């Protein structure tokens, strides 16, 4: 069943159709005064973060600093956790994705997510891609969509003769690229990646990183990573988070990756990226 | 417990080796001018040959830095420090080449009868080596204020260079037969003047290491000499 376009889809569609060039820097999504609570515990404190469109933004920081919580706020994934609550705004095309008239399912279509562990459906490679598109009401040529998505995910050449093979038979790196293809197939604007390479070997990791650079031509990518070298290699911007005295996650520094990794402004960033804290 | 003790210790070891290289270069520069002053061809030959040790030391330090970069993935200040040491290492080796060049002049002059403005040349060497010594101290201490002050002394070296230049030209004019040999003395002055310029480069790396800012500090660049 085709879902009814909600406020967010309408706004996003209008924005895409607009021929007026943006007058300010082109931000894909923006957090304003975001606080996240799990019950009474404040997990993330006062985050203000503007994500530039069609760039890769890395979120780094020590364990427990709220990186994954923050990235999940970008597509309302935290709502799936009982007791989770958010204050502040997350603006997508100027619209707060937490407004009551916004459908979280549509949010997650426009702002897709790739997880730490590859999680293909136990179905064929073809069906892994076709399924999401189909339930989102895709009415075009499905074969073309599957091929285009697999090509964009740099997987087509490896699987084109085995499209009906079970996706679970693929290697870990291939499975993760299939998950990326599945995300792309529903035409998102933003792709969130939560530790997408932590379960992969170094070669598969480099393939994903190369793929990310390719995808950044068309999509905005936000990645959470524990691997600082990965953040340095792949991202355009880096946000460093740590925990404050209340154990709440706070954003310490945010800027161009080249600056963060060569001359960070904050001592806490310096200590973390040089490996002297964390 | 502070993390990355190994990296910190290894950076410190490379820095120590860099200071050893600096001492070798200072010794070579002063020794080369002293050999010229005493017209001691044997001492000059020894300095000429010892440059090989400077070169080997330079390659050893460069290798150690590259291994550390490849194996420890330094970031931020650590990365700047290693990149700066790589640059200073090269500058020191080149200063060693200038000393070797001066030693070679002494060897070529032999016991030829030619007036040498040795007082000015000696002053240039003392000043350049003093600048180098203090620049290396500032580099290790990441003393930005001192690193910005030292290059100003380059003007004194340039003034002495001009004095030597005029004296040597006078020698050439008064006795054209000495032109070939006098030209060698020009190279001595040129090498000492360039030494001071290299010191300025070391000071620039000190500022970079401490602040992350890369810019030319006061002092003459190599291109400034070209017309």
XYZ file of N, CA and C in Angstrom, chain B residues 18-19 22 26 88 91-92 95 127-144 146-151 153 195-207:
138
model
N 67.965 14.365 16.118
C 67.994 15.600 15.326
C 68.976 16.599 15.948
N 68.983 16.654 17.271
C 69.923 17.552 17.955
C 71.360 17.085 17.756
N 72.264 18.235 14.466
C 72.524 19.677 14.541
C 73.929 19.955 15.049
N 76.855 21.947 13.121
C 77.510 23.129 13.714
C 79.024 22.931 13.726
N 63.173 19.930 9.166
C 64.385 20.419 9.843
C 65.560 19.493 9.522
N 66.885 20.478 6.257
C 67.594 21.759 6.358
C 68.989 21.552 6.950
N 69.062 20.711 7.964
C 70.372 20.470 8.605
C 71.337 19.800 7.622
N 72.658 22.388 5.362
C 73.660 23.231 6.031
C 74.995 22.476 6.074
N 77.997 33.816 13.617
C 76.613 34.284 13.739
C 75.620 33.231 13.231
N 75.940 32.655 12.075
C 75.034 31.655 11.485
C 74.905 30.434 12.397
N 76.035 30.007 12.953
C 76.006 28.819 13.823
C 75.291 29.141 15.133
N 75.511 30.349 15.642
C 74.783 30.749 16.857
C 73.275 30.755 16.607
N 72.883 31.296 15.444
C 71.452 31.301 15.084
C 70.925 29.876 15.013
N 71.724 29.011 14.382
C 71.308 27.613 14.235
C 71.135 26.947 15.595
N 72.104 27.160 16.457
C 72.080 26.529 17.782
C 70.834 26.957 18.564
N 70.574 28.250 18.544
C 69.419 28.757 19.289
C 68.098 28.343 18.608
N 68.134 28.265 17.272
C 66.917 27.854 16.543
C 66.551 26.412 16.895
N 67.560 25.569 17.012
C 67.274 24.178 17.381
C 66.743 24.091 18.812
N 67.292 24.937 19.687
C 66.778 24.995 21.067
C 65.327 25.430 21.089
N 65.019 26.437 20.266
C 63.639 26.922 20.198
C 62.721 25.866 19.593
N 63.262 25.123 18.641
C 62.462 24.065 18.002
C 62.057 23.003 19.022
N 63.008 22.568 19.788
C 62.733 21.525 20.785
C 61.771 22.051 21.855
N 61.975 23.296 22.247
C 61.125 23.880 23.303
C 59.806 24.423 22.755
N 59.696 24.422 21.417
C 58.532 25.040 20.744
C 58.322 26.471 21.233
N 59.439 27.184 21.258
C 59.452 28.568 21.734
C 59.195 29.491 20.533
N 57.953 29.847 20.342
C 57.560 30.625 19.158
C 58.187 32.019 19.175
N 61.008 33.113 20.444
C 62.416 33.063 20.025
C 62.518 32.733 18.536
N 61.675 31.805 18.086
C 61.712 31.415 16.672
C 61.378 32.593 15.755
N 60.590 33.516 16.241
C 60.251 34.689 15.430
C 61.332 35.767 15.515
N 62.141 35.732 16.575
C 63.201 36.731 16.761
C 64.465 36.383 15.974
N 64.856 35.118 15.998
C 66.147 34.703 15.409
C 66.302 35.134 13.944
N 65.282 34.939 13.101
C 65.466 35.303 11.684
C 65.815 36.775 11.459
N 68.075 38.304 12.795
C 69.542 38.418 12.797
C 70.126 38.123 11.419
N 73.282 29.469 4.917
C 73.105 28.778 6.207
C 72.093 29.527 7.063
N 72.269 30.841 7.131
C 71.364 31.649 7.954
C 69.937 31.585 7.409
N 69.814 31.529 6.077
C 68.475 31.393 5.498
C 67.824 30.080 5.908
N 68.624 29.025 5.930
C 68.097 27.706 6.340
C 67.635 27.740 7.796
N 68.341 28.529 8.593
C 67.940 28.671 10.002
C 66.544 29.295 10.072
N 66.310 30.254 9.197
C 64.979 30.875 9.153
C 63.908 29.830 8.856
N 64.233 28.910 7.945
C 63.274 27.840 7.628
C 62.993 26.971 8.854
N 64.033 26.712 9.627
C 63.852 25.917 10.855
C 62.916 26.661 11.815
N 63.098 27.958 11.891
C 62.231 28.759 12.775
C 60.777 28.712 12.311
N 60.586 28.722 10.991
C 59.217 28.618 10.463
C 58.578 27.310 10.910
N 59.360 26.234 10.908
C 58.830 24.923 11.315
C 58.527 24.888 12.809
N 59.271 25.670 13.572
C 58.988 25.743 15.017
C 57.618 26.363 15.240
N 57.354 27.429 14.499
C 56.049 28.095 14.619
C 54.944 27.142 14.183
